XYZ file of C-alpha atoms in Angstrom:
628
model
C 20.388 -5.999 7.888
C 18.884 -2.454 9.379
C 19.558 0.690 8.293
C 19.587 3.588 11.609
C 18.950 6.666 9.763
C 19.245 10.043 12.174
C 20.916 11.155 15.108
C 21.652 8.083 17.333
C 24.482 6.851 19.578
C 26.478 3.903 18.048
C 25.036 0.060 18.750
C 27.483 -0.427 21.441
C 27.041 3.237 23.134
C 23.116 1.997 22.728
C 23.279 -1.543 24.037
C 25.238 0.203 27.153
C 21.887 1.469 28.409
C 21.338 -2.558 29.198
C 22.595 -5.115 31.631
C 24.323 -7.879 29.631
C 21.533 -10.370 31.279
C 18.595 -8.342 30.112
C 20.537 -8.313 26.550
C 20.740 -12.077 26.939
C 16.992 -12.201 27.859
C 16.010 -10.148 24.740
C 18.295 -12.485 22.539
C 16.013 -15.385 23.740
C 13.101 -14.304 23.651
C 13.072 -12.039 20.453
C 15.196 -15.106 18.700
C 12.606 -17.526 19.480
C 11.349 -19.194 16.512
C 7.571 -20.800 15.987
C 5.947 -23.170 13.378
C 2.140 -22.075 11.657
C -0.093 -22.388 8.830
C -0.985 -26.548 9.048
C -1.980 -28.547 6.815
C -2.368 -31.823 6.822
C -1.503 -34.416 4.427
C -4.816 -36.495 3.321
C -3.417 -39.601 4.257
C -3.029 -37.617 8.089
C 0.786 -39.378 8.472
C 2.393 -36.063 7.377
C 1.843 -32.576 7.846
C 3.576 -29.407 5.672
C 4.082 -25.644 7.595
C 5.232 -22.624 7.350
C 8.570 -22.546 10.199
C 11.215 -19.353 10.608
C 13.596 -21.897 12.065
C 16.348 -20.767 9.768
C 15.646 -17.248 10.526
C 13.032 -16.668 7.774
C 9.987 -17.943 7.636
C 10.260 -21.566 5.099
C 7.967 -24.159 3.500
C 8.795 -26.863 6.084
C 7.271 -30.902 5.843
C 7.052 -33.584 8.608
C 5.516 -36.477 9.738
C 3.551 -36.748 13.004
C 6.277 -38.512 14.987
C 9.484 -36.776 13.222
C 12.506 -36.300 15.454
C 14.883 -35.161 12.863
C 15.069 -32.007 11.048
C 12.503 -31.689 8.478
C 12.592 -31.017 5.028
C 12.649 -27.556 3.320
C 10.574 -27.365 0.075
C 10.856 -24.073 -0.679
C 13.414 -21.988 -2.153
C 16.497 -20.415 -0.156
C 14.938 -16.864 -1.276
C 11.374 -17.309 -0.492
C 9.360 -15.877 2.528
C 6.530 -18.414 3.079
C 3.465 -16.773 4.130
C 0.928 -20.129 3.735
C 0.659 -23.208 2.818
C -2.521 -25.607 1.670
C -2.059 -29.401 0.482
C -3.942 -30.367 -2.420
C -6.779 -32.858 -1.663
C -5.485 -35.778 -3.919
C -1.916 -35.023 -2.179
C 0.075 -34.800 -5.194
C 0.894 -30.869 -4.811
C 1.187 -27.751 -2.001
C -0.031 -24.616 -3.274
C 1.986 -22.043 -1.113
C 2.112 -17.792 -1.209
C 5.601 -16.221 -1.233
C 6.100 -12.363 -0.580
C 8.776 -11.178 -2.643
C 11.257 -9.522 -0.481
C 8.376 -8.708 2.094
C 6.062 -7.464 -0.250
C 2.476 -7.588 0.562
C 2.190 -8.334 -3.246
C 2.372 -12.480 -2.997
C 2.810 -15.238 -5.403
C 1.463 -17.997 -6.124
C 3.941 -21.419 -6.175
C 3.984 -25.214 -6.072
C 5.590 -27.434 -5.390
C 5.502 -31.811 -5.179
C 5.687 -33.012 -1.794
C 9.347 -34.960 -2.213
C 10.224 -31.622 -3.172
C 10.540 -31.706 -6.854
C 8.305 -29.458 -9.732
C 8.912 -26.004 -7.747
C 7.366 -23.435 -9.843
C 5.903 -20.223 -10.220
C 2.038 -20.713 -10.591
C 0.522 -16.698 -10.833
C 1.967 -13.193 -9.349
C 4.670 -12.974 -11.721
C 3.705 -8.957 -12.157
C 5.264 -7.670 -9.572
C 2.276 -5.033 -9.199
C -0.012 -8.072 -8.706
C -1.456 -9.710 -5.559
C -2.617 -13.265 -4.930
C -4.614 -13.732 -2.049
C -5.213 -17.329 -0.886
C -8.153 -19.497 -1.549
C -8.544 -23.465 -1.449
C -8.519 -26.594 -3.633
C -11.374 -27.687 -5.591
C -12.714 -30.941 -6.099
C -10.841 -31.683 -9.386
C -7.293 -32.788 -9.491
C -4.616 -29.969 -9.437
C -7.090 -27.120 -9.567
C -6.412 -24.557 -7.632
C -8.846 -21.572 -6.911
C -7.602 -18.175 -5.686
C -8.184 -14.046 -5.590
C -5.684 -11.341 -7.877
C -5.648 -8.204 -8.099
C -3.654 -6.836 -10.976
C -2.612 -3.607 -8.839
C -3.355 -1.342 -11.113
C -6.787 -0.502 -9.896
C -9.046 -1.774 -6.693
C -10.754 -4.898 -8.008
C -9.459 -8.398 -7.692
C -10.585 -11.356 -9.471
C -11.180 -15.212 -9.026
C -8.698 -17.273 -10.749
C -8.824 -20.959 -11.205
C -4.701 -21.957 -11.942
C -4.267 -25.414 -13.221
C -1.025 -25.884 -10.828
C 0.704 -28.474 -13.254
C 0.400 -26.098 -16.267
C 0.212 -22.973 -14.908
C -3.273 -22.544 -17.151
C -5.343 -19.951 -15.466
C -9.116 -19.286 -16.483
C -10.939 -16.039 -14.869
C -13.944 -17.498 -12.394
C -15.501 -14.516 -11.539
C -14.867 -10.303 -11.434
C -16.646 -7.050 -10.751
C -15.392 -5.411 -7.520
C -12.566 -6.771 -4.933
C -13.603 -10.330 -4.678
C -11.846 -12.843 -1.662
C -13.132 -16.233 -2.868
C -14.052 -18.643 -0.346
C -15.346 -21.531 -1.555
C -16.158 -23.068 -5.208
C -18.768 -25.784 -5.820
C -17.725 -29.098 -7.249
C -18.924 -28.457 -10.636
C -16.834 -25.232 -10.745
C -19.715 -23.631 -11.568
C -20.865 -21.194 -8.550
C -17.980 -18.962 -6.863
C -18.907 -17.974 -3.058
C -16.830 -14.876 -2.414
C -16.549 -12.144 -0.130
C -16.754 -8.843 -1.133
C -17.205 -4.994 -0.029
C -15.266 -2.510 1.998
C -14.089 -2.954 5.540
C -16.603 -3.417 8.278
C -18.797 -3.727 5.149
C -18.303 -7.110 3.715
C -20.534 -9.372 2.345
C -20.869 -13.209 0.954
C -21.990 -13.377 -3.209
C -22.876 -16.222 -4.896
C -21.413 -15.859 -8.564
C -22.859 -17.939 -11.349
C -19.691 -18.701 -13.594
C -21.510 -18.479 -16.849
C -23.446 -15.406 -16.312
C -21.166 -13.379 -13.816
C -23.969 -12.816 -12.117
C -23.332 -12.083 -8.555
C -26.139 -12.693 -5.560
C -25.904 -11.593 -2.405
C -25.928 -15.022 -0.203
C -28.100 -12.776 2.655
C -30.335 -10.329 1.553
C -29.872 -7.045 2.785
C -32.465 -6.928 5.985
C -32.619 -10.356 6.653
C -31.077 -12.676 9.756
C -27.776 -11.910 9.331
C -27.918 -8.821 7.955
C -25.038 -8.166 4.920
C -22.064 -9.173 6.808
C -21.083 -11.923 6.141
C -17.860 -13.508 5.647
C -16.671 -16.704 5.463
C -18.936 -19.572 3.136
C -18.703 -23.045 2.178
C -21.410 -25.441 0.207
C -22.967 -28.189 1.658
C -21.796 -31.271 -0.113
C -25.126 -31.953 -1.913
C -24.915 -28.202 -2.864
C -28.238 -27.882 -1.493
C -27.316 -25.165 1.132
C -24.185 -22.911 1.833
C -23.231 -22.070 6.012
C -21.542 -18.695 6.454
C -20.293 -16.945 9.362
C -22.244 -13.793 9.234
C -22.187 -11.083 12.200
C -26.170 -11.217 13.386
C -27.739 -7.806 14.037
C -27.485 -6.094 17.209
C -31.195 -5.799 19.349
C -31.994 -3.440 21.703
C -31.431 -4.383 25.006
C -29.251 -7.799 24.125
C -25.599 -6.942 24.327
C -23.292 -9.117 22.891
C -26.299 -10.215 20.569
C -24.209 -8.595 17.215
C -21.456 -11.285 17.407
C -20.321 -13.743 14.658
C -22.187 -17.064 13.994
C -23.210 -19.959 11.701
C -25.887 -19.539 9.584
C -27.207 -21.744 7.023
C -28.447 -20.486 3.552
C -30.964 -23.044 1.592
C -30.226 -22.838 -2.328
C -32.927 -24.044 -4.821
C -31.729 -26.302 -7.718
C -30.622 -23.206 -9.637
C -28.426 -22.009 -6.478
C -30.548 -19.156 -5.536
C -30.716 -18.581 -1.760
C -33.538 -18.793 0.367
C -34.072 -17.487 3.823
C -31.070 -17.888 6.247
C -31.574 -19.423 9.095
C -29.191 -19.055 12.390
C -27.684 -22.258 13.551
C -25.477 -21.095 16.656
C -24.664 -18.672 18.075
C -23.067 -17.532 21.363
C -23.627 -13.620 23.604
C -20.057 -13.689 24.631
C -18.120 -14.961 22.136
C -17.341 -14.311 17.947
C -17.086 -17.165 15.729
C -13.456 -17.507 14.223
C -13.736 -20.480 12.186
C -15.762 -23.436 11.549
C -15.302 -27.073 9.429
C -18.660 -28.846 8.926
C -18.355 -32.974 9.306
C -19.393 -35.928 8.187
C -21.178 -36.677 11.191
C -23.492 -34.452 11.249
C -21.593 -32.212 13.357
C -20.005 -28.921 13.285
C -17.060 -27.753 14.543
C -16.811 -24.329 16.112
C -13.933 -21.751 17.111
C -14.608 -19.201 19.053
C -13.294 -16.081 20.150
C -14.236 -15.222 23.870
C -12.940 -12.081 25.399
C -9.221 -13.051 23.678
C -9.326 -16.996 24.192
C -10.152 -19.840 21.592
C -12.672 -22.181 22.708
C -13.698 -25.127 20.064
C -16.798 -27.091 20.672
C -18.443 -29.772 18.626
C -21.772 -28.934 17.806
C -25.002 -30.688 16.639
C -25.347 -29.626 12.805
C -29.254 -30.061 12.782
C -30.195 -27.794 16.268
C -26.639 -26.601 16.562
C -27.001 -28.167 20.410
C -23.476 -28.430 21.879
C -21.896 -31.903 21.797
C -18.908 -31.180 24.123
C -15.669 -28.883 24.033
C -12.080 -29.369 23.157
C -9.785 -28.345 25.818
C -6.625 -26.734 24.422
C -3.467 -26.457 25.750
C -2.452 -23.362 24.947
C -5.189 -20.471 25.076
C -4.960 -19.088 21.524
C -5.580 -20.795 18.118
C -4.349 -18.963 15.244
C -4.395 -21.789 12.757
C -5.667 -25.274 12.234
C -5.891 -28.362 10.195
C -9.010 -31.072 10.314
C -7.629 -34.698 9.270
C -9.712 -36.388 6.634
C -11.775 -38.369 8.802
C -12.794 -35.189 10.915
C -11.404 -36.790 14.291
C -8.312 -34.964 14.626
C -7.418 -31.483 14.983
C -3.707 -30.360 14.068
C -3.544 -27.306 15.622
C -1.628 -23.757 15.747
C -1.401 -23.025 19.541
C 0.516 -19.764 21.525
C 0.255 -18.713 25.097
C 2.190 -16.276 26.270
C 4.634 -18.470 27.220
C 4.486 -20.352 24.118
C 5.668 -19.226 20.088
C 3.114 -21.053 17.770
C 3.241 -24.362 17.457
C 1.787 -27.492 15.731
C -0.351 -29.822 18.561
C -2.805 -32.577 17.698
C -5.989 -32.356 19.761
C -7.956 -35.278 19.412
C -11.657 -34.140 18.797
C -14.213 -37.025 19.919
C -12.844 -37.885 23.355
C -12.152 -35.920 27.041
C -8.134 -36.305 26.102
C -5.821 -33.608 24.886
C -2.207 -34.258 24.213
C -0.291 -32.148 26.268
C 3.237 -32.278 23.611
C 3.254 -30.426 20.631
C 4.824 -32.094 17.412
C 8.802 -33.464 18.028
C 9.188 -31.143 15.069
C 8.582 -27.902 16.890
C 11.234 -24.966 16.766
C 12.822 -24.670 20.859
C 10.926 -22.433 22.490
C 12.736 -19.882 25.040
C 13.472 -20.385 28.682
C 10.482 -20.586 30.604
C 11.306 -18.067 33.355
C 12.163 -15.202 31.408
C 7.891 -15.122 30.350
C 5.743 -13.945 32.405
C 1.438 -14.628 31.836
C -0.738 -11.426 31.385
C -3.893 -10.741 33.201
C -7.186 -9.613 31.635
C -8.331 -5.926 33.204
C -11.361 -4.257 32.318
C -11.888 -0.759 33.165
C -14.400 2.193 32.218
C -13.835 4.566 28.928
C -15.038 8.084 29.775
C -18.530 7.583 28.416
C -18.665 4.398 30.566
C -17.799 2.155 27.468
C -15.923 -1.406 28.708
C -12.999 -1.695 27.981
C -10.020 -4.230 28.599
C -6.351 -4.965 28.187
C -3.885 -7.763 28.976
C -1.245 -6.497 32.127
C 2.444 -7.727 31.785
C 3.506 -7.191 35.283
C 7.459 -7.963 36.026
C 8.530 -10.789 38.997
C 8.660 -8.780 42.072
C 7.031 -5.700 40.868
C 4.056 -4.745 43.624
C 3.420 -0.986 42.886
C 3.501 1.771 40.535
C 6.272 1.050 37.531
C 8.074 2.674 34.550
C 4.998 1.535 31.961
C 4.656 0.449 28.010
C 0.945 1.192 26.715
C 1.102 -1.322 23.993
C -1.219 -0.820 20.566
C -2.329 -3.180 18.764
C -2.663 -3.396 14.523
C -6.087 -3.584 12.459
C -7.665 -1.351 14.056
C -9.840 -4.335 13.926
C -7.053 -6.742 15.405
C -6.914 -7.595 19.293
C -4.946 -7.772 21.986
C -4.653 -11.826 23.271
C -2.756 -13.402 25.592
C -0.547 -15.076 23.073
C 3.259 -14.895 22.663
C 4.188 -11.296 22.285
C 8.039 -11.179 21.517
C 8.429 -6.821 21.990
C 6.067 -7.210 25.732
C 7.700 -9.997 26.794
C 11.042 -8.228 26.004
C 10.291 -5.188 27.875
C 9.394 -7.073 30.649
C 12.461 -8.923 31.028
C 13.930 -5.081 31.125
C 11.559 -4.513 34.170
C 8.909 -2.450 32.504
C 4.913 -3.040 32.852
C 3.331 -3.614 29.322
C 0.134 -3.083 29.436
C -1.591 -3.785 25.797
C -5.734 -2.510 25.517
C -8.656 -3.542 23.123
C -9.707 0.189 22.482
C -13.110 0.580 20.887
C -12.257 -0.329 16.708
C -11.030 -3.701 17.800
C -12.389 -7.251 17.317
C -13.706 -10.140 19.351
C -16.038 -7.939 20.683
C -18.996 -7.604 18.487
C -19.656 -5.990 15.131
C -21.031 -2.744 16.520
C -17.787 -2.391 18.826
C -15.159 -3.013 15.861
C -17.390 -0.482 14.113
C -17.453 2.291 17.157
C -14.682 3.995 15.565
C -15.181 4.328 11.743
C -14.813 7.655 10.298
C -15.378 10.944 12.627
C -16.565 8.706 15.490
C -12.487 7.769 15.424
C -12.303 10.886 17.694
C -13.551 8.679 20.628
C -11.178 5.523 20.229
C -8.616 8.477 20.581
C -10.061 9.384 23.994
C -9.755 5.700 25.155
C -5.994 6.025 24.819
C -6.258 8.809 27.749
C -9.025 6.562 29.757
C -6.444 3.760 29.564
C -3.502 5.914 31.093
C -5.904 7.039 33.609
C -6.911 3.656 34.917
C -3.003 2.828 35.201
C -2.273 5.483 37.032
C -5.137 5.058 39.665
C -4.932 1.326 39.638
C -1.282 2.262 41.028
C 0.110 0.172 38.389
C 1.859 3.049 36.403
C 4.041 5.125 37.474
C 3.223 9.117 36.415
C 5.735 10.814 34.340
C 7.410 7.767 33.004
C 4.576 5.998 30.595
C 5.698 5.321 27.114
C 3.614 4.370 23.975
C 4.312 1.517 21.476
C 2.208 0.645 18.942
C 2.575 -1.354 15.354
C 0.941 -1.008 12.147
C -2.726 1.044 13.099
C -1.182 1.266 16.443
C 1.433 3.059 15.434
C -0.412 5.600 14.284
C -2.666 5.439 17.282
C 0.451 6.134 19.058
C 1.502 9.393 17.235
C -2.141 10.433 17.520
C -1.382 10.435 21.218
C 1.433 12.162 21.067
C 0.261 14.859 19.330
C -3.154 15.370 20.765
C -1.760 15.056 24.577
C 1.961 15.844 24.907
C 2.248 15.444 28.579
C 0.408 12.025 28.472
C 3.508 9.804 27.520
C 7.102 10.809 28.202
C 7.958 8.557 25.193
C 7.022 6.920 21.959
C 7.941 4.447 19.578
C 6.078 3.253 16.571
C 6.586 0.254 14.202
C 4.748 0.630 10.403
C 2.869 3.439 11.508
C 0.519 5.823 9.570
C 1.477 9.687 10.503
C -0.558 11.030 7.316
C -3.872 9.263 6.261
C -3.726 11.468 2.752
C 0.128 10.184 1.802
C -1.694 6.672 3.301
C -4.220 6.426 0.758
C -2.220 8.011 -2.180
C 0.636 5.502 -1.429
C -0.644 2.109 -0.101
C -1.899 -0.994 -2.701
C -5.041 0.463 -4.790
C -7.460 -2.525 -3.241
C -5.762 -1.706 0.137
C -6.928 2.046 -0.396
C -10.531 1.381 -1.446
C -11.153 -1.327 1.189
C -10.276 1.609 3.644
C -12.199 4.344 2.410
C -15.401 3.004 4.534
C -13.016 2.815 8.063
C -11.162 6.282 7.491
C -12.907 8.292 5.134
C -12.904 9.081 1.428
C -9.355 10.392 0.568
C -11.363 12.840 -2.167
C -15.145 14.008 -0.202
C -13.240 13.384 3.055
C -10.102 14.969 2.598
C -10.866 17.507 5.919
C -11.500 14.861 8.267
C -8.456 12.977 7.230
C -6.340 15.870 7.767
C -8.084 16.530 10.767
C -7.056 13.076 12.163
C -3.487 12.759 10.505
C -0.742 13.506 12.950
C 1.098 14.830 10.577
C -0.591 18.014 10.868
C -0.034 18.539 14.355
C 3.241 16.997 14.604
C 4.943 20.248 16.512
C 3.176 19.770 19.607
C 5.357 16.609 20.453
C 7.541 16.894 22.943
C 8.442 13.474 24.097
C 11.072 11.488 22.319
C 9.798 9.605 19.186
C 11.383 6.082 17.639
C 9.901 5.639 14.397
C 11.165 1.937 12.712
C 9.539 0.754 9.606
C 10.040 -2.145 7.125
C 11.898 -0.712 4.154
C 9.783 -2.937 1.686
C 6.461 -1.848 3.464
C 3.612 -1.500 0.686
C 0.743 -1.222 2.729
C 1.720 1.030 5.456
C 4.712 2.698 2.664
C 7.890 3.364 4.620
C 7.075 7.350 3.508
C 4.587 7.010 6.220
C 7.693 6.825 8.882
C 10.076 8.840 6.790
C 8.434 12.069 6.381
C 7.232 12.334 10.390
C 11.325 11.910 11.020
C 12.040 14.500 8.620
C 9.455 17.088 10.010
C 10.116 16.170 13.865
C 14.461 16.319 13.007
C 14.201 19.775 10.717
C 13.281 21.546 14.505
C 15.547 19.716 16.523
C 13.343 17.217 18.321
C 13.783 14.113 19.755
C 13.687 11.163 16.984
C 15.208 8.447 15.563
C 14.428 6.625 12.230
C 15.448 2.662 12.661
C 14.820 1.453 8.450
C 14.731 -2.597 8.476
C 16.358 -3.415 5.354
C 14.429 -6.480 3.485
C 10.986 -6.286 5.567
C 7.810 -5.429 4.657
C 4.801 -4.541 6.711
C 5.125 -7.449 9.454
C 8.787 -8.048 10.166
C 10.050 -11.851 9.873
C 13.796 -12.105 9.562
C 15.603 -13.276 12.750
C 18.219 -10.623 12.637
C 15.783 -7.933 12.095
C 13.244 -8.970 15.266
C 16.919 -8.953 17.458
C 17.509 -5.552 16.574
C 13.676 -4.114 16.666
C 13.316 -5.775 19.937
C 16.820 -4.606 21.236
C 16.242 -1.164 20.206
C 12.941 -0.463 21.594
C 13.281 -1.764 24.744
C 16.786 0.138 24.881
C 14.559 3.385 23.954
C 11.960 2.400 26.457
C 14.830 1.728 29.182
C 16.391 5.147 28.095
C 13.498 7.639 28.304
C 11.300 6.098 31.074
């Protein structure tokens, strides 16, 4: 259900604005459904997902070759985030947010579908954050934080029982890996753009950091996983940036010795690559490693040499983004999470040691939508006004040559990016004839750790400027047309979008925002407590920095906007709270301008319900359509 809160026209008066076929486009494409979060049975015949077939996203499980519908394991009221099958295949461990709650739980469940049960998160002020099996049967190892303060702990849950026995605690810990002997935690800690791999001695709590401050790797680090004669750990740490090497600050492997008491020794880099971050990575028996990369927006895997980290070969895909992923127990098959822009994630096997790549995903997959309602981005780069690169994926409608009513599209994080995979909201304003254009401003990722960096605290002011660089380069590209360019933007880009709106009134003649900050003050006082201090290092101390997060709140010049705003928010948001959206309505309505308030009843901070996507879609287009 949604909630429209303000001044508006009624739905049909609204949906008037639209040609019945562009309605019917939006219906297809926002109504699309996708499959994610693999993982594979042990025996490799069947697979369990996370699917929003049935208009929310479900528990879903499959085999390979399945043509019929497959099962649902999870209960009619649960929203699924992931899934992870237990390595002796007797259980899946699988997070549920509570009515869209960023505060998860923790359930399991048999794979015939029987034994559903609660396993930790019961406190509805707690959050479990998702870690892995360990070696022993039914143990289960994962991060929760209480909610009443920043920290979170490692918990090891005995899934049959529900037993649960503290690991390790002292500061916001994300674990990542446990040895065999459930002895030594590896778990990522620190604030963000700050984080760091510790080694934590269960006995002592002592806590180590894996890479010494100063040495190659530097202290961020983030993933880690133990070699299996727990004589060594890998990590993907971002290297340090040197003078003169660009691109030479981006994420690799890099391999930690331990001595037989599990202290580190000096790391050692193992691969790396100038243009590209590492995503992911799954050591194998082999000897080999494989490798996920992140290169300007694409995935590329390769199989790499674990002793000289020489590359073996690389995995064609065939889609260009890999969200997710799941390595069969003999390492030779990948089950992957694809998208494209023309394709809503998806569940594909890639074979790993040969040239071939099957070109179907699984018989399982949700339908996808019609084919020639998409069309494929292409990559631009342009020029900031200091002469930083920049770059952006173009959405350009069929038969559009010239200048055109434009969407500048923002995306979340800041530290997220802009890829070319399926984007339901561009994709729907395309089909309405608009150009979406959606940049990488400086703040975002896959470029390096010094570029996600570039816009922490008082240096934000400059990832503000690239918002007017951007609108520049459309207009004298001749793809924008002046006058009528709106701004969109979700989460951190919805805030990014009232930023603009305040700070350059003439520069968009419209705006709309999804979960978007408009006070960083109300922010921290009213987001999660671990959310708050994990943000403190990308924003600014909400007490010593309370002036420089007024100066970059929009709420604080909010009376300079002049162009229309649409604010819509989750109504169950707890890490952007829905206050965020609610008071910038109230200020902009109490003198008389432009805005609407669109509340989506039942949704948190990333909206999921089938129903809800229609009507987000629908409306901002419609808003879009209206005001350009």
């Amino acid at each position: 259900m949604t909630d429209l809160v303000a001044d508006h026209p009624t739905s049909a008066a609204r949906a008037a604005g639209l040609s019945m076929e562009v309605r019917l486009a939006i219906a297809e494409i926002a109504g699309a459904s996708g499959a994610w979060c693999p993982t594979l049975a042990p025996t490799g015949d069947r697979v369990a997902y996370v699917s929003d077939r049935s208009g929310l996203p479900r528990l879903e499980l499959a085999t390979l070759e399945q043509q019929t519908p497959p099962a649902v394991l999870s209960g009619p009221d649960e929203e699924v985030v992931s899934v992870a099958w237990s390595p002796d295949g007797e259980w899946l461990a699988y997070l549920v947010s509570p009515g869209g709650s960023i505060c998860a739980q923790l359930w399991a469940v048999r794979p015939d579908g029987s034994d559903r049960h609660l396993v930790a998160g019961a406190d509805p002020r707690a959050t479990v954050f998702a870690g892995g099996w360990t070696a022993a049967p039914g143990h289960y190892v994962c991060s929760i934080a209480p909610g009443d303060g920043p920290d979170a702990d490692v918990v090891l849950v005995d899934v049959a029982s529900g037993r649960q026995r503290t690991l390790a605690s002292g500061g916001f810990l994300a674990v990542t890996a446990v040895s065999a002997d459930e002895r030594t935690v590896l778990a990522r800690r620190g604030t963000r753009g700050h984080r760091h791999v510790v080694l934590i001695d269960v006995a002592t709590g002592e806590q180590r950091p894996a890479i010494p401050p100063g040495a190659p790797g530097g202290a961020a680090s983030e993933d880690g996983r133990f070699a299996p004669d727990l004589r060594s750990l890998f990590l993907r740490a971002a290297l340090p940036a040197r003078p003169g090497l660009p691109g030479s600050d981006r994420a690799g492997l890099v391999r930690v010795p331990l001595d037989e008491h599990r202290v580190p020794g000096p790391a050692e880099t193992l691969v790396s690559r100038p243009d590209a971050d590492l995503d992911a990575y799954a050591v194998r028996a082999d000897g080999t490693v494989l490798c996920v990369w992140n290169a300007g927006g694409v995935t590329e895997v390769e199989v790499r040499d674990l002793a000289d980290g020489s590359l073996r070969h690389a995995v064609p895909l065939p889609q260009p983004v890999m969200p997710g992923w799941s390595l069969s127990s003999d390492g030779r098959t990948l089950l992957a999470e694809l998208t494209g822009p023309g394709a809503p994630r998806a569940l594909w096997p890639v074979p790993l040691d040969d040239a071939g790549t099957n070109r179907a995903p699984l018989p399982s997959t949700p339908r996808w939508p019609d084919p020639r309602l998409l069309v494929t981005p292409r990559l631009k780069r342009y020029a900031a006004h200091d002469g930083t690169e920049l770059e952006g994926w173009l959405y350009t409608p069929p038969g559009v040559h010239g200048p055109n009513r434009t969407v500048v599209t923002f995306h979340g994080g800041p530290e997220g990016q802009e890829r070319p995979d399926f984007h339901q909201v561009a994709q729907s304003l395309v089909a309405a004839g608009l150009t979406v254009f959606g940049p990488n401003v400086r703040g975002s990722g896959g470029r390096g750790r010094a570029f996600m960096a570039a816009d922490d605290l008082a240096a934000r002011e400059g990832s503000f400027t690239d918002v007017v660089a951007t609108v520049e380069h459309l207009v004298a590209a001749g793809i924008a047309l002046p006058g009528r360019i709106g701004a969109h933007g979700w989460s951190y880009g919805g805030y990014l979008t009232l930023v603009a709106l305040t700070r350059w009134p003439d520069l968009f003649a419209a705006g709309a925002t999804l979960a978007g900050m408009s006070d960083l003050r109300t922010f921290f006082a009213g987001t999660e407590p671990w959310m708050a201090a994990a943000s403190v290092t990308e924003y600014g101390d909400p007490v010593t920095d309370r002036d420089l997060l007024a100066g970059l709140s929009p709420m604080t010049t909010l009376d300079r906007i002049t162009a229309p705003v649409l604010l819509t928010h989750g109504d169950r948001d707890t890490n952007v709270p829905v206050l965020e959206s609610v008071q910038a309505h109230q200020s902009l309505a109490a003198r008389g301008a432009p805005a609407e308030l669109l509340l989506l009843r039942g949704e948190g901070h990333t909206i999921v319900g089938r129903e809800n996507l229609l009507a987000l879609s629908e409306r901002v287009v419609e808003w879009f359509d209206r005001w350009l």
